[in-house]
mmCIF file of C-alpha atoms in Angstrom:
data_model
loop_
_atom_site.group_PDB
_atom_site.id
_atom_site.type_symbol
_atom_site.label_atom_id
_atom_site.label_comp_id
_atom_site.label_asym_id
_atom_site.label_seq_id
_atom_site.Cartn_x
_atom_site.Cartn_y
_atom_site.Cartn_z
ATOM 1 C CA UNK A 1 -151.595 -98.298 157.552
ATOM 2 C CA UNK A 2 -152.979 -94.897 156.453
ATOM 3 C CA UNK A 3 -154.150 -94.452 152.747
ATOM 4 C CA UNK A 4 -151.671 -91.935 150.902
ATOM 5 C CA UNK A 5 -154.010 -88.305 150.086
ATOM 6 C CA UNK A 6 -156.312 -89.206 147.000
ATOM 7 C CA UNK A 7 -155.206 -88.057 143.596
ATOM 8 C CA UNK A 8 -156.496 -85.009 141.894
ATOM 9 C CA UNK A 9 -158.192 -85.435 138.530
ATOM 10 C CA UNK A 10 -158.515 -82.922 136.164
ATOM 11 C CA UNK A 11 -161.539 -83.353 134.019
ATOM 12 C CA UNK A 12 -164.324 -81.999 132.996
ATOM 13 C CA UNK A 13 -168.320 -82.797 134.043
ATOM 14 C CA UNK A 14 -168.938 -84.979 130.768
ATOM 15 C CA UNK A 15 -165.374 -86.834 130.996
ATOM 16 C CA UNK A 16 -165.784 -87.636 134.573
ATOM 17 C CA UNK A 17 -169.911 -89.167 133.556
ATOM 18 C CA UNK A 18 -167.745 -90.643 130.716
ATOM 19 C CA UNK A 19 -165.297 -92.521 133.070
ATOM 20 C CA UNK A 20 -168.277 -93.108 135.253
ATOM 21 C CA UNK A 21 -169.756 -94.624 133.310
ATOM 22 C CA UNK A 22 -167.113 -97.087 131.249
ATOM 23 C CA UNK A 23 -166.431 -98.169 135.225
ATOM 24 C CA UNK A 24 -170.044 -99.440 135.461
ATOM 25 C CA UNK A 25 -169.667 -100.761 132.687
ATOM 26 C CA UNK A 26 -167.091 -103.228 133.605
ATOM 27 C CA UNK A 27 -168.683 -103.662 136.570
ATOM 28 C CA UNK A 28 -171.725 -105.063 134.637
ATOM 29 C CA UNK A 29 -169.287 -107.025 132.300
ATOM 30 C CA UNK A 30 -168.080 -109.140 135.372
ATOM 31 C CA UNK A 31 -171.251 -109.845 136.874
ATOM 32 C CA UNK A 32 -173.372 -110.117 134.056
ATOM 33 C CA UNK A 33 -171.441 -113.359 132.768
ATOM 34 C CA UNK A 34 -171.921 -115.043 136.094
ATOM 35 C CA UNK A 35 -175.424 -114.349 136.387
ATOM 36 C CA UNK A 36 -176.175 -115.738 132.845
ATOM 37 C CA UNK A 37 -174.430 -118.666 133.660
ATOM 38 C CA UNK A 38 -176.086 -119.235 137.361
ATOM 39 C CA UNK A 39 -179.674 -118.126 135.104
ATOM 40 C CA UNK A 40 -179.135 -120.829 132.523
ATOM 41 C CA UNK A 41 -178.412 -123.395 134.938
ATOM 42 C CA UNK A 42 -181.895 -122.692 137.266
ATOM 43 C CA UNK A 43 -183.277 -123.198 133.902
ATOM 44 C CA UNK A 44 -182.281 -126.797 132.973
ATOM 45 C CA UNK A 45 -182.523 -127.771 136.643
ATOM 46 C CA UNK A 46 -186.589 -128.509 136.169
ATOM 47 C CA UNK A 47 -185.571 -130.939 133.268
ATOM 48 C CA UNK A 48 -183.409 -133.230 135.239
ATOM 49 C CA UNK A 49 -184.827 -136.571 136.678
ATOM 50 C CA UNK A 50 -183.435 -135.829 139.934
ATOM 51 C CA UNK A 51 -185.582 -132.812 140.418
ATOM 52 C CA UNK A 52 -188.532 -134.247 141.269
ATOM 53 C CA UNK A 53 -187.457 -135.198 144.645
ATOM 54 C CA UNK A 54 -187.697 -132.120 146.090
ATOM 55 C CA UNK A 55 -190.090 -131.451 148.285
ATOM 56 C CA UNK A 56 -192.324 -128.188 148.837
ATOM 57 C CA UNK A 57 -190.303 -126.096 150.562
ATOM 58 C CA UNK A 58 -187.297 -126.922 148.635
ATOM 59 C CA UNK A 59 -189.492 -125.895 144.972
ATOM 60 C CA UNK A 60 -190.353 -122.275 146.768
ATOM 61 C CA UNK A 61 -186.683 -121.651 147.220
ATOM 62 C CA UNK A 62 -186.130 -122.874 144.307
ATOM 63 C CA UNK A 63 -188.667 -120.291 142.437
ATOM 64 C CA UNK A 64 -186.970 -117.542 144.529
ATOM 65 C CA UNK A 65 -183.785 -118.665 142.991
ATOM 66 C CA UNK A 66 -185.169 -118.396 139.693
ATOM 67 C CA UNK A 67 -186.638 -115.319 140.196
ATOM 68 C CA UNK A 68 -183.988 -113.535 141.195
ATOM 69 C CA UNK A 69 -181.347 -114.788 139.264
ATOM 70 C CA UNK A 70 -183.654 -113.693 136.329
ATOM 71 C CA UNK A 71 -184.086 -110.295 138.009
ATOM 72 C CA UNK A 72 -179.898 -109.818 138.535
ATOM 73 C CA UNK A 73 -180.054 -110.479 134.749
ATOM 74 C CA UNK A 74 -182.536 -107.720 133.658
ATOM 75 C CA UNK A 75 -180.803 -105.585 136.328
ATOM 76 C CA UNK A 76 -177.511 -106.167 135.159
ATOM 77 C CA UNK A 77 -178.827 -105.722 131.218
ATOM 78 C CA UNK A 78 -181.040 -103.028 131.469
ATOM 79 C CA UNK A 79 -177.952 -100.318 131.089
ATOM 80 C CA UNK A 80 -176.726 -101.473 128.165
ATOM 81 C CA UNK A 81 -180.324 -101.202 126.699
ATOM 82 C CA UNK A 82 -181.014 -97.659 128.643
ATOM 83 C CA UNK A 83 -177.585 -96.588 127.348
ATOM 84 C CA UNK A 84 -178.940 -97.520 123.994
ATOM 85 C CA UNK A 85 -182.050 -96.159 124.120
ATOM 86 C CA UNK A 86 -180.616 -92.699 124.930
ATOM 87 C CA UNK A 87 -177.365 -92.590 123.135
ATOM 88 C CA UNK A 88 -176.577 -88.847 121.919
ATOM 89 C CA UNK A 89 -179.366 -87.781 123.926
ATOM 90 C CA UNK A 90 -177.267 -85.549 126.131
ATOM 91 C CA UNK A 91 -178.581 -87.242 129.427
ATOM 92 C CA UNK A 92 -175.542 -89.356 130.354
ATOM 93 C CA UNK A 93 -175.442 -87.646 133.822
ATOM 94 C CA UNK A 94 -179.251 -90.175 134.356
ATOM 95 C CA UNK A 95 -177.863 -92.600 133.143
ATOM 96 C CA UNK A 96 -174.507 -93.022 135.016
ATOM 97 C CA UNK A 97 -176.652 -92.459 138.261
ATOM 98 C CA UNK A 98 -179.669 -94.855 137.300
ATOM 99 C CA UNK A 99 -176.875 -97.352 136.164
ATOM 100 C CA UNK A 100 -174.889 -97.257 139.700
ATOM 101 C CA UNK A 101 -179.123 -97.695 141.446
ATOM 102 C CA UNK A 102 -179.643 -100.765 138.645
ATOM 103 C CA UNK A 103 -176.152 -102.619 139.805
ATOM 104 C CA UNK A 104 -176.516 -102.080 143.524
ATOM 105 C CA UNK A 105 -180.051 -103.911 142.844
ATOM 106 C CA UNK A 106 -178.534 -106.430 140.128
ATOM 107 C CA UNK A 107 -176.033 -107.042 143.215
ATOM 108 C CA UNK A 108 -178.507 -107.869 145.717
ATOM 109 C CA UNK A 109 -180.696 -109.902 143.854
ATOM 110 C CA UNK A 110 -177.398 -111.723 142.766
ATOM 111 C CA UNK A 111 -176.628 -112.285 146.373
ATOM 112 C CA UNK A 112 -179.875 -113.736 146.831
ATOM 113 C CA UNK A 113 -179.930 -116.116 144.083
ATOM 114 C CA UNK A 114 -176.420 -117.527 145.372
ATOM 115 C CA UNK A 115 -177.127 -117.912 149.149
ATOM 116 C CA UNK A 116 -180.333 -119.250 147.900
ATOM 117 C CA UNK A 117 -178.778 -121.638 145.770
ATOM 118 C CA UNK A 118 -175.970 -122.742 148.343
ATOM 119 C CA UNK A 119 -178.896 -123.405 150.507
ATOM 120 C CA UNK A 120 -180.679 -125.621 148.291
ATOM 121 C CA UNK A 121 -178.273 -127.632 147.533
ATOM 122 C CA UNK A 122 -176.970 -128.338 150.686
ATOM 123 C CA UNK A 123 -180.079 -129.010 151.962
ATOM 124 C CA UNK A 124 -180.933 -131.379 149.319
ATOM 125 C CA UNK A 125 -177.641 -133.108 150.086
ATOM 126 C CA UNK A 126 -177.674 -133.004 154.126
ATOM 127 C CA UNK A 127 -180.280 -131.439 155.651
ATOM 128 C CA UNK A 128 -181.646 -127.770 156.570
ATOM 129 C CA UNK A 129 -179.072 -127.426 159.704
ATOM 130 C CA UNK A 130 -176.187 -127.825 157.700
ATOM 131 C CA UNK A 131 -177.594 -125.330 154.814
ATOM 132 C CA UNK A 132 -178.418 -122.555 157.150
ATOM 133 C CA UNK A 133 -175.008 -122.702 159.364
ATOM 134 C CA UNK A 134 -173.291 -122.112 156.375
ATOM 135 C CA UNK A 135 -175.540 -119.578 154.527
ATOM 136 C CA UNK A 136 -175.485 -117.400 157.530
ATOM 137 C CA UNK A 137 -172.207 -117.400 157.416
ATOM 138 C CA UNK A 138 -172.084 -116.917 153.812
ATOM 139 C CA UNK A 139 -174.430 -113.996 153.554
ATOM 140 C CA UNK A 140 -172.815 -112.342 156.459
ATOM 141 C CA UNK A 141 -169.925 -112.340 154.999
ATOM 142 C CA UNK A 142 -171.241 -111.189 151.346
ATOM 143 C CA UNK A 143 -172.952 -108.343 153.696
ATOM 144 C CA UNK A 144 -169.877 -107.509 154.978
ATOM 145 C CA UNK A 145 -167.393 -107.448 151.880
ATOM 146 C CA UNK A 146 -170.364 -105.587 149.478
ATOM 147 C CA UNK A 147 -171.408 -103.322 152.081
ATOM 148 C CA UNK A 148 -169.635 -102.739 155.934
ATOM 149 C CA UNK A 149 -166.424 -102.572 154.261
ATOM 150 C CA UNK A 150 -167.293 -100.259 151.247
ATOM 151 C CA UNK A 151 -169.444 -98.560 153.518
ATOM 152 C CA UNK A 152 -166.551 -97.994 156.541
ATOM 153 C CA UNK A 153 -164.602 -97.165 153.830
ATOM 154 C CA UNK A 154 -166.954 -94.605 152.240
ATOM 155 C CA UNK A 155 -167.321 -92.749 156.099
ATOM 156 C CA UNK A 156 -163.852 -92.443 156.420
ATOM 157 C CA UNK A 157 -162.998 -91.066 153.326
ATOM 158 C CA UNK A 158 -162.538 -87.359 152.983
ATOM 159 C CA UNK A 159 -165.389 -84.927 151.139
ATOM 160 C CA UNK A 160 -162.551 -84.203 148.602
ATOM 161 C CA UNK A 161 -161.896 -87.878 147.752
ATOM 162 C CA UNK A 162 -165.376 -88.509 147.139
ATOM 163 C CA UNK A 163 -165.996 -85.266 145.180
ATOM 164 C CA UNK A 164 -163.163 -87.140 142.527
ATOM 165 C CA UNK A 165 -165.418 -90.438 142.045
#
């Protein structure tokens, strides 16, 4: 099925940064409140009793969890507190396109922290085997919803439909 021709917008340069930017925005919204919740959780998980059973490998994952689950949460912050910082500044055409570069990163370090975290788990519950048969499969297929498909998408799509985003 072929998409219908893309909509014509008529707006000017600061309400099209404006929309731009309330989109991110929402974006951030519905990521940010996962990540805070996945964040908070790697954070009690050292307190538990149970935690001490894992072995070396399984505490470097772990840390790389951590890490970037706290990096998805500056990442997914830091335009609210650029925003902020430069409110009435007349710059909002930086900060809509540092905004979109801070997501795509808050997104893959998001990504990492939840493949990483699948894999831990299972492989403190089965074994390595398991955990990486199904991690592949789960990253590939995080890959190929965030990015192929967006991406296909994004090739296919005409130079006036992306001259409206």
């Amino acid at each position: 099925m072929e998409d219908p021709a893309p909509y014509d917008r008529h707006e000017s340069e600061a309400q099209r940064l404006d929309r731009n930017f309330n989109e991110q925005l929402q974006e951030v919204r519905i990521a940010q409140a996962g990540v805070q919740i996945l964040f908070a959780f790697l954070l009690t998980l050292p307190f538990q009793s149970r935690f001490t059973v894992l072995n070396e490998v399984q505490l470097r994952i772990y840390f790389a969890i951590l890490v970037a689950s706290a990096l998805s949460v500056v990442l997914f912050t830091a335009p609210v507190a650029m925003h902020r910082v430069l409110f009435r500044q007349g710059v909002k055409d930086f900060v809509v396109r540092y905004t979109s570069a801070l997501v795509s990163w808050g997104l893959f370090t998001l990504a990492v922290a939840i493949v990483g975290g699948v894999f831990l788990v299972l492989d403190v519950l089965f074994s390595a085997t398991p955990a990486l048969a199904v991690c592949t499969v789960l990253g590939l297929l995080t890959v190929a919803l965030w990015l192929v498909l967006p991406g296909w998408r994004k090739r296919t799509n005409s130079p006036r439909a992306q001259r409206l985003d």
